[in-house]
Amino acid sequence: MTHSPIERVAFATPPAIASRARGLSDRALAWIFVTPTIALLLAINIFPLVWTIRLSLTNYRANRANAELEWVGIRNYTRILTDGDIWLSMQATAHFLIWTIVLQVAIGFALAWLINRKFKGNDLWTTIIVLPMMLSPAVVGNFWTFLYQPQIGLFNYVVSFLTGIDPSSFSMIGDVSLAPWSIVIVDTWMWTPFVMLICLAGLRSIPDYIYEAAAIDRASPWRQFWTITVPMVLPFLMLAVLFRGIENFKMFDMVTLLTGGGPGSTTELTSINLKREAFEKWRTGYSSAYAIILFVTVFGLASIYVKALNKVKQR
Amino acid sequence: MKHAHLAAVAAISITAALSANSAQAEDLTLCWAAWDPANALVELSKDFEAQSGHKMSFEFVPWPNFADRMLNELNSGGQLCDLMIGDSQWIGGAAENGWYVKLNDFFDANGIKMDDFIDATVTGYAEWPKNTPNYWALPAFGDVVGWTYRKDWFERPEIQTAFKEKYGRDLAVPKTFAELKDIAEFFQKREIDGKTVYGASIYTERGSEGITMGAMDVLYSFGFKYENPDKPYDMEGYVNGPGAVAGLEYYKALYDCCVAPGTSNTYMSEGIDAFKSGQVALQMNFAFTWPGFETDMDVGRGKTGYFANPAGPDGEQFAQLGGQGISVVAASSKQDAALEYIKWFAQPDVQAKWWSMGGFSCLKAVTLAPDFPQSQPYAQTFLDSMAIVKDFWAEPSYATLLQDAQKRFHDYVVAGQGTSQEALDGLVADWTETFEDEGKL
């Protein structure tokens, strides 16, 4: 009796391992292996999220755990969305986010473009440039606090040297109009190398023959830049923007050490504001609602962005 | 008979075991902030160790993190601390949440009378509800905001002459806030010994409690009141009354005219640094800093003078209370030994030694002793200041109330946003919301 190839494969395949051992089906065995992972994910991701949503509908305060819990419905949400101070903190976050991304992408790309050219000491310069991102944000925060000191800080002396302004006449972290820029400068100093490295990876992934073909077609360097370099590096740039955007949306440590959110509330980013509500004012229910709103915002924006990124990658 | 004998032996053994247990040496942990007085307490506590056989361990946390760290510890029922020297504002929450052991019975049983302690410290550090005989702590460290000044600069003839020419009066310790501002303005950017100096160091810190402690220090004397004396939690016209508005405007004016550049986020330690380094003529700070100035190489040896908070425009004179009481932590499994420590600490001779080591005793037997004012250059100022103290809300929700004040004051004073009236109106709104949430309004 002859068998078709499919039948031969079927006969050669051993019976399901699980059914041989203790009469379990493969599906049941799979569940046994997967269940601990699912349980772990539920415990550390889903449960806290659900619990936070639950708390956001109460007046719970973590420092008074024994107090009677009162259900307040969506009161916390309406309070947050109608609170002018929170919108100001969103505004401060948007300012920080937009300017750091713009500057980091522009400078990072320019540095990557320069470093990508073959010249002596290329590796050394790359190492020097990436040093800031190796430092701890706490160290950077304290370090720049000293640099910004009007009386002894190097930053003010450099500005004074360049502009002739008295160094003790302005305070980067004490002045309302300068403080938002002071955190943008430090973040840009620290994280531009990260964007540069990603761009460098993008630039080095472009095969030389494309440029050679363009040169044969007499495309000018400017044309080559806009029609080859930029489109091919764009997905990398967008990835860098995504990483920096998410990181800076939750920026806390460096800004806390640098300005503490001040002067006033000028540099109080949403993460700092949320920490104050949750762990200084101890309004746990309120801050849970705040966290949920931020989560939905980041999740929504990131989803839209990732869709756009995929479209760019598919081009 | 045999059974009776066995029972008697067993009873004696159990009693002996129990009594041995109660006398057992414990390892007690005392929690406090990491600052100079804490180091003095470590030294002082060696006497307790020698007398009791208990061993003392200490957990000290820097001031900016002190409340966060310790309130978390208390709230979670942690057993790290057996004794807690907690801030005065914590007393309401600590009492209502059952974090501290109530000490009334212990005080009665051991003859410890609250009348023996400075009245303001009993109210501030020990009582909850306020002004009721319910005690949760023993006043441990009296503290109050006051001022230091460069006495040596004030005494220089050329500086005295210049001041008199400008203001038509002698350069002396200010009696009013208006005089204080004149002095601060006079010294601002003045050159002394070839160095540019500034008028005053005041509290501007945003993160924990700094600017509130500083601004309240002024606001009280300008007419600020927390609530209507006849109607609790009724704040309209008291928190944001004309006096309070003028007081906050004064604080901003003092900040704008007379602080060193870049001091937009300064509290106790920055004030100490500014004064010790000869940067400022006047310094607002808690009294605990004073012993350190006396022993300093640059500002010690008679160069520093002290004065209590000056009076406001209507002659009212108040000062912000600091300081702490010592409590037994309810979650501690060594409460008996912890109470022993409090009993030992309350003794007059221990309190006298505490004062001599730089700890600010609250015991009247020490502070009202005839030789007390001469015991230290700042002793009289300490007494004067403790007589005029007021404290921030000690409600269980004090942390929320404090952070609201921090924001409103910093936004106006340092960031220059809005007006004083708007800042205080906003504060009334914030505090009203909190008290409504608490069910007190």
mmCIF file of C-alpha atoms in Angstrom, chain A residues 59 61-67 70 75 79 85 88 149-151 166 168-171 173-176 258-266 268 275-276 279-283 286, chain B residues 67-68 71-72 75 96-97 99 189 196 198 206-208 255 260-265 279 396-397 399-400 403-404 407-408 410-412 414-417 430 433-434 436-438:
data_model
loop_
_atom_site.group_PDB
_atom_site.id
_atom_site.type_symbol
_atom_site.label_atom_id
_atom_site.label_comp_id
_atom_site.label_asym_id
_atom_site.label_seq_id
_atom_site.Cartn_x
_atom_site.Cartn_y
_atom_site.Cartn_z
ATOM 1 C CA ASN A 59 -10.483 59.669 48.025
ATOM 2 C CA ARG A 61 -4.721 58.595 50.954
ATOM 3 C CA ALA A 62 -1.795 56.222 51.367
ATOM 4 C CA ASN A 63 -0.644 57.943 54.538
ATOM 5 C CA ARG A 64 -3.985 57.263 56.176
ATOM 6 C CA ALA A 65 -4.611 53.718 55.137
ATOM 7 C CA ASN A 66 -7.105 53.072 57.929
ATOM 8 C CA ALA A 67 -9.395 55.965 57.057
ATOM 9 C CA GLU A 70 -15.119 57.094 49.964
ATOM 10 C CA ARG A 75 -14.546 63.759 40.682
ATOM 11 C CA ARG A 79 -10.787 68.196 39.080
ATOM 12 C CA ASP A 85 -2.088 74.447 37.461
ATOM 13 C CA LEU A 88 0.460 74.780 33.196
ATOM 14 C CA GLN A 149 25.393 79.549 39.943
ATOM 15 C CA PRO A 150 25.459 83.287 39.231
ATOM 16 C CA GLN A 151 28.431 83.973 41.475
ATOM 17 C CA ASP A 166 27.496 90.864 34.409
ATOM 18 C CA SER A 168 25.858 87.798 38.760
ATOM 19 C CA SER A 169 23.040 89.736 37.102
ATOM 20 C CA PHE A 170 21.134 86.692 35.906
ATOM 21 C CA SER A 171 20.282 83.278 37.288
ATOM 22 C CA ILE A 173 17.624 78.413 37.387
ATOM 23 C CA GLY A 174 16.217 81.257 39.459
ATOM 24 C CA ASP A 175 14.676 83.318 36.701
ATOM 25 C CA VAL A 176 11.218 82.468 35.419
ATOM 26 C CA LEU A 258 18.415 71.113 38.896
ATOM 27 C CA THR A 259 15.430 73.345 39.600
ATOM 28 C CA GLY A 260 13.136 71.334 41.879
ATOM 29 C CA GLY A 261 10.325 72.362 39.550
ATOM 30 C CA GLY A 262 10.912 76.044 40.234
ATOM 31 C CA PRO A 263 11.122 78.939 40.279
ATOM 32 C CA GLY A 264 7.515 78.845 41.348
ATOM 33 C CA SER A 265 6.128 76.074 39.203
ATOM 34 C CA THR A 266 7.823 77.124 35.987
ATOM 35 C CA GLU A 268 7.312 71.622 37.265
ATOM 36 C CA LYS A 275 5.089 62.970 42.527
ATOM 37 C CA ARG A 276 4.129 65.979 44.659
ATOM 38 C CA PHE A 279 4.005 61.385 47.790
ATOM 39 C CA GLU A 280 4.148 64.860 49.270
ATOM 40 C CA LYS A 281 0.487 65.774 49.463
ATOM 41 C CA TRP A 282 -0.486 62.122 49.805
ATOM 42 C CA ARG A 283 -3.575 62.480 47.617
ATOM 43 C CA TYR A 286 -6.304 61.998 42.984
ATOM 44 C CA ALA B 67 9.379 63.586 56.351
ATOM 45 C CA ASP B 68 9.101 61.343 53.292
ATOM 46 C CA LEU B 71 6.214 59.145 57.477
ATOM 47 C CA ASN B 72 6.491 56.179 55.133
ATOM 48 C CA ASN B 75 2.539 54.610 57.907
ATOM 49 C CA GLU B 96 -5.196 59.979 64.553
ATOM 50 C CA ASN B 97 -3.491 57.215 62.606
ATOM 51 C CA TRP B 99 1.463 55.833 64.877
ATOM 52 C CA LYS B 189 26.064 94.726 47.283
ATOM 53 C CA THR B 196 30.798 92.159 47.778
ATOM 54 C CA TYR B 198 24.490 91.022 50.396
ATOM 55 C CA ARG B 206 10.285 75.106 47.087
ATOM 56 C CA GLY B 207 10.459 71.334 47.615
ATOM 57 C CA SER B 208 9.793 70.628 51.269
ATOM 58 C CA TYR B 255 13.524 88.760 48.386
ATOM 59 C CA ALA B 260 22.344 87.147 47.092
ATOM 60 C CA PRO B 261 22.054 86.273 43.386
ATOM 61 C CA GLY B 262 20.874 82.749 42.657
ATOM 62 C CA THR B 263 19.284 82.119 46.038
ATOM 63 C CA SER B 264 15.891 81.162 44.705
ATOM 64 C CA ASN B 265 15.763 77.755 46.375
ATOM 65 C CA GLN B 279 28.111 86.542 52.169
ATOM 66 C CA PRO B 396 -3.552 65.100 59.758
ATOM 67 C CA SER B 397 -3.674 66.612 56.272
ATOM 68 C CA ALA B 399 1.303 67.695 54.173
ATOM 69 C CA THR B 400 -1.304 68.739 51.612
ATOM 70 C CA GLN B 403 2.524 71.831 49.773
ATOM 71 C CA ASP B 404 -0.280 74.179 48.771
ATOM 72 C CA LYS B 407 3.381 76.462 45.705
ATOM 73 C CA ARG B 408 1.419 79.652 46.287
ATOM 74 C CA HIS B 410 6.983 80.358 45.666
ATOM 75 C CA ASP B 411 4.896 81.233 42.635
ATOM 76 C CA TYR B 412 4.417 84.760 43.978
ATOM 77 C CA VAL B 414 10.255 83.910 43.722
ATOM 78 C CA ALA B 415 8.585 83.522 40.335
ATOM 79 C CA GLY B 416 6.760 86.844 40.621
ATOM 80 C CA GLN B 417 3.528 85.448 39.244
ATOM 81 C CA ASP B 430 -6.706 75.123 48.195
ATOM 82 C CA GLU B 433 -10.874 72.086 49.240
ATOM 83 C CA THR B 434 -8.667 70.003 51.519
ATOM 84 C CA GLU B 436 -13.940 69.864 52.539
ATOM 85 C CA ASP B 437 -12.402 66.581 51.450
ATOM 86 C CA GLU B 438 -11.599 65.887 55.096
#
